[in-house]
Short mmCIF file of C-alpha atoms and ligand atoms in Angstrom, two decimals:
data_model
loop_
_atom_site.label_atom_id
_atom_site.label_comp_id
_atom_site.label_asym_id
_atom_site.label_seq_id
_atom_site.Cartn_x
_atom_site.Cartn_y
_atom_site.Cartn_z
CA MET Q 1 -0.02 0.03 -0.05
CA PRO Q 2 2.51 2.57 -1.22
CA LEU Q 3 1.85 6.00 0.23
CA SER Q 4 3.25 9.41 -0.71
CA ALA Q 5 3.57 10.49 3.00
CA THR Q 6 3.54 14.07 3.13
CA LEU Q 7 4.33 15.49 6.49
CA VAL Q 8 1.61 17.82 7.68
CA ARG Q 9 1.93 18.90 11.23
CA PRO Q 10 -1.65 18.79 12.75
CA PRO Q 11 -2.70 21.85 14.69
CA GLY Q 12 -1.67 21.63 18.27
CA ALA Q 13 -3.89 19.07 20.10
CA PRO Q 14 -4.88 19.47 23.74
CA GLY Q 15 -1.91 19.11 25.97
CA PRO Q 16 -0.73 15.74 27.38
CA THR Q 17 -2.43 14.40 30.33
CA ARG Q 18 0.26 12.87 32.57
CA ARG Q 19 -2.47 10.76 34.15
CA ARG Q 20 -2.74 8.66 30.89
CA PHE Q 21 0.89 7.85 30.93
CA ALA Q 22 0.90 7.31 34.62
CA GLN Q 23 -1.80 4.77 34.15
CA TRP Q 24 -0.07 3.00 31.37
CA SER Q 25 3.25 2.85 33.26
CA LEU Q 26 1.52 1.55 36.45
CA ALA Q 27 -0.07 -1.08 34.20
CA GLY Q 28 3.50 -2.42 33.65
CA GLY Q 29 4.01 -0.56 30.41
CA LEU Q 30 7.58 0.41 31.54
CA LEU Q 31 8.18 -2.63 33.58
CA GLY Q 32 8.24 -5.03 30.82
CA SER Q 33 7.20 -8.25 32.39
CA ALA Q 34 4.22 -7.12 34.60
CA PRO Q 35 1.06 -9.07 33.90
CA VAL Q 36 -1.63 -7.56 31.90
CA ARG Q 37 -3.45 -5.24 34.14
CA GLY Q 38 -6.74 -6.73 35.37
CA ALA Q 39 -6.44 -9.88 33.35
CA VAL Q 40 -7.27 -12.08 36.23
CA GLU Q 41 -6.18 -15.67 35.63
CA SER Q 42 -9.23 -17.74 36.36
CA ALA Q 43 -9.06 -21.23 38.01
CA ALA Q 44 -9.02 -22.76 34.59
CA GLY Q 45 -6.01 -20.73 33.66
CA ALA Q 46 -7.68 -18.82 30.85
CA ALA Q 47 -7.84 -15.15 31.47
CA ASP Q 48 -11.03 -13.45 32.15
CA ALA Q 49 -12.11 -10.26 30.50
CA PRO Q 50 -9.66 -7.48 31.09
CA ALA Q 51 -10.46 -4.98 33.85
CA ASP Q 52 -9.83 -2.05 31.65
CA ALA Q 53 -13.02 -0.24 30.75
CA SER Q 54 -14.64 -1.66 27.54
CA LEU Q 55 -14.08 0.46 24.46
CA ALA Q 56 -17.22 -0.97 22.89
CA LYS Q 57 -19.26 -0.03 25.97
CA ALA Q 58 -17.72 3.44 26.01
CA PHE Q 59 -18.67 3.88 22.30
CA GLY Q 60 -22.03 2.44 23.16
CA GLN Q 61 -24.80 3.12 20.56
CA ARG Q 62 -22.91 6.14 19.13
CA MET Q 63 -20.53 4.14 17.00
CA LEU Q 64 -19.53 0.48 16.46
CA PHE Q 65 -15.86 0.00 17.83
CA GLY Q 66 -13.65 -2.72 16.88
CA MET Q 67 -10.35 -4.26 15.80
CA ALA Q 68 -8.87 -6.30 12.86
CA ILE Q 69 -8.37 -9.78 14.15
CA THR Q 70 -7.03 -13.17 13.02
CA PRO Q 71 -8.13 -16.84 13.38
CA GLU Q 72 -5.36 -17.42 15.79
CA GLN Q 73 -6.80 -14.89 18.34
CA LEU Q 74 -10.07 -16.82 18.87
CA ARG Q 75 -9.09 -18.46 22.06
CA GLY Q 76 -7.74 -17.74 25.58
CA ARG Q 77 -6.77 -14.12 26.62
CA GLU Q 78 -6.87 -12.58 23.13
CA ALA Q 79 -10.45 -13.93 22.61
CA ALA Q 80 -11.56 -12.60 25.91
CA PHE Q 81 -9.89 -9.17 25.07
CA ILE Q 82 -11.61 -8.93 21.79
CA ALA Q 83 -15.04 -9.80 23.14
CA HIS Q 84 -14.49 -7.18 25.90
CA HIS Q 85 -13.62 -4.33 23.62
CA CYS Q 86 -15.30 -4.76 20.27
CA SER Q 87 -18.72 -4.50 19.08
CA VAL Q 88 -17.45 -5.13 15.44
CA VAL Q 89 -14.60 -7.08 13.99
CA VAL Q 90 -12.86 -7.46 10.68
CA ALA Q 91 -10.56 -10.14 9.48
CA GLU Q 92 -7.18 -8.80 8.79
CA ASN Q 93 -6.46 -11.33 6.12
CA ALA Q 94 -8.77 -14.33 6.48
CA MET Q 95 -11.49 -13.10 4.22
CA LYS Q 96 -9.40 -12.01 1.32
CA PRO Q 97 -9.61 -13.77 -2.04
CA GLU Q 98 -6.11 -15.44 -1.59
CA ALA Q 99 -7.32 -17.01 1.77
CA LEU Q 100 -10.88 -18.00 0.63
CA ALA Q 101 -10.11 -19.32 -2.81
CA PRO Q 102 -6.38 -20.06 -2.85
CA LEU Q 103 -6.23 -22.75 -5.40
CA ARG Q 104 -8.88 -22.64 -8.06
CA GLU Q 105 -12.11 -21.11 -9.19
CA GLY Q 106 -15.16 -22.40 -7.36
CA GLN Q 107 -13.07 -24.19 -4.53
CA TYR Q 108 -13.22 -22.37 -1.25
CA GLU Q 109 -11.47 -22.62 2.22
CA PHE Q 110 -14.11 -21.09 4.35
CA ALA Q 111 -13.29 -22.73 7.69
CA ALA Q 112 -10.99 -20.04 9.26
CA ALA Q 113 -13.18 -17.33 8.13
CA ASP Q 114 -16.35 -19.10 9.38
CA ALA Q 115 -14.63 -19.63 12.70
CA LEU Q 116 -13.87 -16.02 13.02
CA VAL Q 117 -17.33 -14.87 11.94
CA ASP Q 118 -19.10 -17.35 14.10
CA PHE Q 119 -16.91 -16.45 17.04
CA ALA Q 120 -17.77 -12.74 16.62
CA ARG Q 121 -21.63 -13.25 16.18
CA ALA Q 122 -21.79 -15.66 19.02
CA ARG Q 123 -20.56 -12.75 21.29
CA GLY Q 124 -22.96 -10.17 19.80
CA MET Q 125 -20.22 -8.58 17.55
CA GLN Q 126 -20.90 -7.33 13.99
CA VAL Q 127 -18.57 -8.36 11.20
CA ARG Q 128 -17.19 -6.30 8.36
CA GLY Q 129 -16.13 -8.35 5.29
CA HIS Q 130 -12.77 -7.37 3.96
CA THR Q 131 -12.25 -7.40 1.12
CA LEU Q 132 -13.83 -8.88 -2.07
CA MET Q 133 -11.76 -7.35 -4.70
CA TRP Q 134 -8.30 -5.76 -4.44
CA HIS Q 135 -5.13 -5.57 -6.54
CA GLN Q 136 -3.14 -7.54 -3.80
CA GLN Q 137 -3.61 -10.92 -2.05
CA MET Q 138 -5.56 -12.24 -5.19
CA PRO Q 139 -5.06 -15.96 -5.98
CA PRO Q 140 -2.94 -16.81 -8.95
CA TRP Q 141 -5.83 -18.64 -10.83
CA LEU Q 142 -7.93 -15.51 -11.19
CA LEU Q 143 -5.99 -13.88 -14.01
CA LYS Q 144 -4.65 -16.95 -15.73
CA ASP Q 145 -6.09 -19.07 -18.41
CA GLY Q 146 -3.40 -21.86 -18.62
CA SER Q 147 -0.31 -19.97 -19.40
CA ALA Q 148 -2.15 -17.14 -21.01
CA THR Q 149 -3.71 -14.09 -19.55
CA VAL Q 150 -7.54 -14.46 -18.87
CA SER Q 151 -9.81 -12.75 -21.29
CA ARG Q 152 -12.13 -10.01 -20.38
CA ALA Q 153 -15.23 -12.06 -20.65
CA GLN Q 154 -13.60 -14.87 -18.59
CA LEU Q 155 -12.35 -12.48 -15.91
CA ILE Q 156 -15.81 -10.82 -15.67
CA GLY Q 157 -17.30 -14.27 -15.15
CA ARG Q 158 -14.84 -15.26 -12.57
CA VAL Q 159 -15.07 -11.91 -10.65
CA GLU Q 160 -18.91 -12.29 -10.55
CA ARG Q 161 -18.80 -15.92 -9.57
CA TYR Q 162 -16.32 -15.31 -6.69
CA ILE Q 163 -18.19 -12.31 -5.31
CA THR Q 164 -21.65 -14.09 -5.62
CA ASP Q 165 -20.19 -17.37 -3.90
CA VAL Q 166 -18.51 -15.54 -1.04
CA VAL Q 167 -21.28 -12.91 -0.42
CA THR Q 168 -23.78 -15.65 -0.49
CA HIS Q 169 -21.77 -17.94 1.99
CA PHE Q 170 -21.63 -15.04 4.46
CA LYS Q 171 -25.08 -13.57 3.82
CA GLY Q 172 -26.81 -12.58 7.02
CA ARG Q 173 -23.61 -12.92 9.07
CA VAL Q 174 -21.52 -9.97 7.40
CA PHE Q 175 -23.36 -6.65 7.66
CA ALA Q 176 -20.86 -4.60 5.49
CA TRP Q 177 -18.37 -5.46 2.74
CA ASP Q 178 -15.38 -3.77 1.52
CA VAL Q 179 -16.39 -4.64 -1.98
CA LEU Q 180 -13.48 -2.88 -3.56
CA ASN Q 181 -10.11 -1.70 -1.96
CA GLU Q 182 -7.60 0.86 -3.19
CA ALA Q 183 -8.83 1.36 -6.80
CA PHE Q 184 -7.59 4.93 -6.98
CA VAL Q 185 -4.08 6.27 -6.61
CA ASP Q 186 -2.67 9.81 -6.19
CA GLY Q 187 0.67 9.57 -7.99
CA GLU Q 188 2.07 6.53 -6.00
CA ALA Q 189 1.38 3.97 -8.68
CA PRO Q 190 0.48 3.79 -12.46
CA ALA Q 191 -3.02 5.15 -13.02
CA ASP Q 192 -5.43 5.97 -15.94
CA PRO Q 193 -6.25 9.54 -16.72
CA GLY Q 194 -9.05 9.45 -14.10
CA GLY Q 195 -6.58 8.35 -11.38
CA MET Q 196 -7.95 4.61 -11.50
CA ARG Q 197 -5.10 2.19 -10.48
CA LEU Q 198 -3.96 0.20 -13.57
CA SER Q 199 -4.49 -3.04 -11.84
CA GLU Q 200 -5.17 -6.22 -13.86
CA LEU Q 201 -8.82 -5.88 -13.07
CA ARG Q 202 -8.90 -2.25 -14.54
CA THR Q 203 -6.58 -3.22 -17.63
CA ILE Q 204 -8.29 -6.38 -18.48
CA ILE Q 205 -11.93 -5.48 -17.90
CA GLY Q 206 -11.93 -1.68 -18.15
CA PRO Q 207 -12.97 1.01 -15.82
CA GLU Q 208 -16.53 -0.59 -15.73
CA TYR Q 209 -15.01 -3.37 -13.57
CA ILE Q 210 -16.00 -1.14 -10.58
CA GLU Q 211 -19.75 -1.37 -11.58
CA VAL Q 212 -19.25 -5.24 -12.24
CA VAL Q 213 -18.06 -5.93 -8.60
CA PHE Q 214 -20.53 -3.66 -6.85
CA ALA Q 215 -23.48 -5.08 -8.86
CA ALA Q 216 -22.43 -8.63 -8.15
CA ALA Q 217 -22.27 -7.97 -4.25
CA ALA Q 218 -25.59 -6.07 -4.26
CA LYS Q 219 -27.25 -9.07 -6.19
CA ALA Q 220 -25.83 -11.71 -3.84
CA ASP Q 221 -26.74 -9.84 -0.65
CA PRO Q 222 -29.22 -6.72 -1.14
CA ASP Q 223 -29.15 -6.03 2.68
CA ALA Q 224 -25.36 -5.82 3.15
CA LEU Q 225 -23.79 -2.40 3.30
CA LEU Q 226 -21.44 -2.09 0.30
CA PHE Q 227 -18.28 0.03 0.81
CA TYR Q 228 -15.37 1.41 -1.19
CA ASN Q 229 -12.31 1.21 1.02
CA ASP Q 230 -9.07 3.17 0.52
CA TYR Q 231 -6.21 4.85 2.18
CA GLU Q 232 -5.54 8.62 2.13
CA THR Q 233 -9.28 9.10 1.58
CA GLN Q 234 -8.91 12.66 3.17
CA SER Q 235 -6.56 13.75 0.38
CA PRO Q 236 -8.27 16.51 -1.91
CA ARG Q 237 -7.39 14.46 -5.02
CA LYS Q 238 -8.71 11.23 -3.50
CA VAL Q 239 -11.83 12.97 -2.56
CA GLU Q 240 -12.39 14.19 -5.98
CA MET Q 241 -11.74 10.85 -7.62
CA ILE Q 242 -13.75 8.84 -5.09
CA SER Q 243 -16.63 11.17 -5.14
CA ARG Q 244 -16.75 10.96 -9.02
CA MET Q 245 -16.88 7.21 -8.81
CA VAL Q 246 -19.72 7.23 -6.24
CA ARG Q 247 -21.77 9.74 -8.36
CA SER Q 248 -21.24 7.69 -11.37
CA LEU Q 249 -22.37 4.43 -9.85
CA LYS Q 250 -25.41 6.11 -8.19
CA ALA Q 251 -26.31 7.57 -11.75
CA LYS Q 252 -26.22 4.08 -13.11
CA GLY Q 253 -28.32 2.65 -10.40
CA VAL Q 254 -25.49 0.51 -8.98
CA LYS Q 255 -25.72 0.12 -5.14
CA ILE Q 256 -22.96 1.70 -3.08
CA ASP Q 257 -23.66 2.55 0.53
CA GLY Q 258 -20.29 3.63 2.10
CA ILE Q 259 -16.85 4.85 1.98
CA GLY Q 260 -14.21 3.22 4.09
CA HIS Q 261 -11.34 5.36 5.43
CA GLN Q 262 -8.50 3.06 6.09
CA ALA Q 263 -6.97 6.01 8.12
CA HIS Q 264 -3.39 4.64 8.39
CA CYS Q 265 -2.01 7.73 10.09
CA SER Q 266 1.22 8.97 11.67
CA ALA Q 267 2.23 11.43 14.19
CA GLY Q 268 2.48 14.14 11.53
CA HIS Q 269 -0.14 13.23 8.98
CA PRO Q 270 -2.96 13.61 8.04
CA SER Q 271 -4.52 16.93 9.59
CA VAL Q 272 -7.77 16.74 11.38
CA ALA Q 273 -8.93 19.57 9.03
CA ASP Q 274 -8.33 17.61 5.93
CA PHE Q 275 -10.28 14.65 7.47
CA GLU Q 276 -13.12 16.83 8.48
CA ARG Q 277 -13.47 18.38 4.92
CA ALA Q 278 -13.39 14.83 3.40
CA ILE Q 279 -16.05 13.44 5.84
CA ASP Q 280 -18.31 16.31 4.95
CA ALA Q 281 -17.67 16.00 1.22
CA TYR Q 282 -18.53 12.21 1.20
CA ALA Q 283 -21.57 12.79 3.34
CA ARG Q 284 -23.05 15.20 0.69
CA LEU Q 285 -22.93 12.16 -1.65
CA GLY Q 286 -25.46 10.37 0.44
CA VAL Q 287 -23.20 7.44 1.62
CA THR Q 288 -22.31 6.52 5.18
CA GLN Q 289 -18.65 6.09 6.29
CA HIS Q 290 -16.62 3.76 8.38
CA VAL Q 291 -13.12 4.28 9.68
CA THR Q 292 -11.81 0.81 8.76
CA GLU Q 293 -8.16 0.46 9.70
CA LEU Q 294 -7.04 3.05 11.98
CA ASP Q 295 -3.58 3.15 13.32
CA ILE Q 296 -1.23 5.89 14.11
CA ALA Q 297 2.57 5.32 13.60
CA LEU Q 298 4.98 6.80 16.20
CA ASN Q 299 7.16 7.93 13.24
CA ASP Q 300 6.53 11.34 11.83
CA SER Q 301 5.21 9.73 8.62
CA LEU Q 302 4.38 6.30 7.54
CA MET Q 303 7.46 5.88 5.35
CA GLU Q 304 10.06 6.90 8.06
CA ASN Q 305 12.07 4.57 10.28
CA LYS Q 306 13.59 6.89 12.79
CA VAL Q 307 11.74 5.74 15.93
CA THR Q 308 13.61 3.02 17.93
CA SER Q 309 11.41 2.62 20.98
CA ALA Q 310 8.08 3.77 22.36
CA THR Q 311 9.33 6.55 24.65
CA PRO Q 312 6.96 8.35 27.02
CA ALA Q 313 6.89 11.53 24.83
CA LEU Q 314 6.23 9.46 21.64
CA LEU Q 315 3.37 7.65 23.42
CA GLU Q 316 1.84 10.86 24.77
CA ARG Q 317 2.09 12.31 21.27
CA GLN Q 318 0.33 9.32 19.67
CA ALA Q 319 -2.33 9.63 22.42
CA ARG Q 320 -3.01 13.28 21.42
CA ARG Q 321 -3.28 12.21 17.84
CA TYR Q 322 -5.87 9.53 18.75
CA ALA Q 323 -7.68 11.97 20.88
CA GLU Q 324 -7.96 14.55 18.06
CA LEU Q 325 -8.86 12.09 15.20
CA VAL Q 326 -11.22 9.95 17.29
CA GLY Q 327 -12.74 13.24 18.66
CA LEU Q 328 -13.43 14.28 14.99
CA PHE Q 329 -15.03 10.90 14.11
CA LEU Q 330 -17.20 11.09 17.11
CA ARG Q 331 -18.22 14.69 16.19
CA ARG Q 332 -19.27 13.27 12.97
CA ARG Q 333 -20.88 10.14 14.30
CA ALA Q 334 -24.03 10.97 12.17
CA GLN Q 335 -21.85 10.23 9.21
CA VAL Q 336 -19.31 7.81 10.69
CA GLY Q 337 -20.91 4.56 11.77
CA ALA Q 338 -17.96 2.48 12.74
CA LEU Q 339 -14.39 2.78 13.88
CA LEU Q 340 -11.95 -0.17 13.72
CA VAL Q 341 -8.19 -0.07 14.64
CA TRP Q 342 -5.90 -2.33 12.49
CA GLY Q 343 -5.07 -4.86 14.99
CA ILE Q 344 -5.52 -5.88 18.71
CA SER Q 345 -2.16 -4.90 19.80
CA ASP Q 346 1.37 -3.65 18.79
CA ALA Q 347 2.42 -7.23 18.61
CA HIS Q 348 0.14 -7.62 15.46
CA SER Q 349 0.83 -4.47 13.26
CA TRP Q 350 1.62 -4.59 9.68
CA LEU Q 351 3.60 -1.35 10.27
CA ASN Q 352 6.51 -3.55 11.85
CA SER Q 353 7.19 -4.78 8.40
CA TRP Q 354 5.82 -2.26 6.09
CA PRO Q 355 7.42 -0.37 4.13
CA MET Q 356 10.52 -1.97 5.88
CA GLN Q 357 11.26 -4.13 8.91
CA ARG Q 358 11.27 -1.54 11.71
CA PHE Q 359 10.06 -0.75 15.16
CA GLU Q 360 6.62 0.59 15.29
CA ALA Q 361 3.86 0.68 17.90
CA PRO Q 362 0.81 2.31 16.34
CA LEU Q 363 -2.09 0.67 18.23
CA LEU Q 364 -3.90 1.13 21.57
CA PHE Q 365 -2.52 -1.78 23.45
CA ASP Q 366 1.14 -2.89 23.74
CA ALA Q 367 2.50 -6.24 22.78
CA GLN Q 368 1.39 -7.64 26.19
CA LEU Q 369 -2.10 -6.37 25.62
CA ARG Q 370 -1.56 -3.51 28.22
CA PRO Q 371 -3.38 -0.27 27.70
CA LYS Q 372 -1.28 2.52 26.27
CA PRO Q 373 -1.85 6.27 26.71
CA ALA Q 374 -3.60 5.94 23.21
CA PHE Q 375 -6.21 3.63 24.93
CA HIS Q 376 -7.00 6.07 27.58
CA ALA Q 377 -7.02 8.81 25.04
CA VAL Q 378 -9.64 6.96 22.89
CA LEU Q 379 -11.69 5.91 25.96
CA GLU Q 380 -11.82 9.48 27.10
CA ALA Q 381 -12.90 10.71 23.81
CA ALA Q 382 -15.70 8.22 23.75
CA GLN Q 383 -16.79 9.01 27.21
CA ARG Q 384 -16.92 12.65 26.63
CA ALA Q 385 -19.13 12.10 23.48
CA ALA Q 386 -21.61 10.27 25.78
O1 LIG B 401 -0.10 -16.51 4.69
C1 LIG B 401 1.26 -16.44 4.40
C2 LIG B 401 1.96 -17.49 5.15
O2 LIG B 401 1.65 -18.79 4.60
C3 LIG B 401 3.41 -17.31 4.99
O3 LIG B 401 4.12 -18.32 5.78
C4 LIG B 401 3.79 -15.94 5.47
C5 LIG B 401 5.43 -15.61 5.31
O4 LIG B 401 5.60 -14.67 4.65
O5 LIG B 401 3.21 -15.03 4.76
C6 LIG B 401 1.74 -15.20 4.92
O6 LIG B 401 1.05 -14.14 4.07
C7 LIG B 401 1.18 -12.75 4.65
C8 LIG B 401 -0.33 -12.33 4.96
O7 LIG B 401 -0.21 -10.83 5.25
C9 LIG B 401 -1.02 -13.09 5.84
O8 LIG B 401 -0.48 -13.15 7.15
C10 LIG B 401 1.85 -11.93 3.63
O9 LIG B 401 3.31 -12.32 3.51
C11 LIG B 401 1.86 -10.47 4.06
O10 LIG B 401 2.27 -9.64 3.07
C12 LIG B 401 0.33 -10.06 4.32
O11 LIG B 401 0.40 -8.76 4.83
C13 LIG B 401 -0.96 -8.18 5.01
C14 LIG B 401 -1.20 -7.13 3.87
O12 LIG B 401 -2.43 -6.39 4.15
C15 LIG B 401 -0.93 -7.55 2.59
O13 LIG B 401 -0.88 -6.41 1.66
C16 LIG B 401 -1.05 -7.60 6.33
O14 LIG B 401 -1.05 -8.69 7.35
C17 LIG B 401 -2.36 -6.77 6.39
O15 LIG B 401 -2.48 -6.09 7.66
C18 LIG B 401 -2.47 -5.84 5.31
O16 LIG B 401 -3.75 -5.17 5.51
C19 LIG B 401 -4.04 -4.26 4.49
C20 LIG B 401 -5.47 -4.22 4.28
O17 LIG B 401 -5.83 -5.41 3.85
C21 LIG B 401 -5.84 -3.12 3.24
N1 LIG B 401 -5.52 -1.81 3.68
C22 LIG B 401 -3.96 -1.93 3.80
C23 LIG B 401 -3.54 -2.83 4.93
C24 LIG B 401 -2.12 -2.75 5.12
O18 LIG B 401 -1.40 -3.07 3.94
#
């Protein structure tokens, strides 16, 4: 997910609250081996729900709150943690095409995804489906016809069949789908004159592939909310391109219900003002919005590798960024229906290995599931909005 990370210093956020850091350090954040605060080992050895206030409860009916999770987290302490803090979850990778249909057309591996979806729904959590079509993590068979490249008609048929089969399989259990992910670029990858990424889907089928994928999803599950999901959705150029696409789909009577803001942020980018303008611009299109993959790197920009440890100052700065961004999303809760962070803890962040192997700690809980100052900042923002 290449990004041209511009460094925009956000306007000064409210000053640090030493209390947040004190809470985190008392929780063992500085002591390294202290047990997870409040995760009481029950007689059976499995941890009970954490004692930290539930984020899902703090957000309450105002906004779904959740995390990207993996099938490996559906047991023990992590399972209890997820059930405690989330009212919605999304599979980080388990519901992507390469995971659901790795070998050949029409042959599906649903077990891991079903376990994740059923785990969530058994505990009253909603599930976002991520993602039906993307230029990454697609199975090799999709674009090949023997040793040749698939024809346009073949590819349309395969895409429609995949989407129909998958959306039908999860129908009634997945309330929102990222139908299409990252189809527009703003200079960081080859694109057509309209800014549409020159992926194989775009190149082989043509720009109308976007109508094809949304129409197939709507036909398979008319009740699911259908999202276009992307990064840098707050940039003016992306707002222009995505808005044009939404208007075009709506003019053709193709169902699209929402825009997903991945919101992969850093200490210095993007500004709250840009995000606010974008949320208001998309709201004028008559679509809802989810913040789908929020994380806030300690580095000044996503592309940097200058941070070597989570110092108190960096954690406080990160907490302030979470406070100002989540504060915006909550102020716009009439437009933003869900907020998910991209991982349960710093032990599970893609930013530790993208765009290079590095130290990063972009989430609300540290690698031992201990709450960081960022957790307290988000909790306080949710409680203030009550
Ligand atoms: O499944 C294989 C495993 O068999 C193999 O042993 C292992 C060794 O490399 O790789 C595993 O695949 C990895 C996959 O995640 C599943 O864990 C890939 O290497 C790895 O590249 C892939 O990374 C994911 C990335 O999307 C792929 O682009 C990240 O976990 C995931 O967080 C990230 O999520 C994306 C969203 O879907 C869309 N928005 C951007 C976001 C960050 O890129």
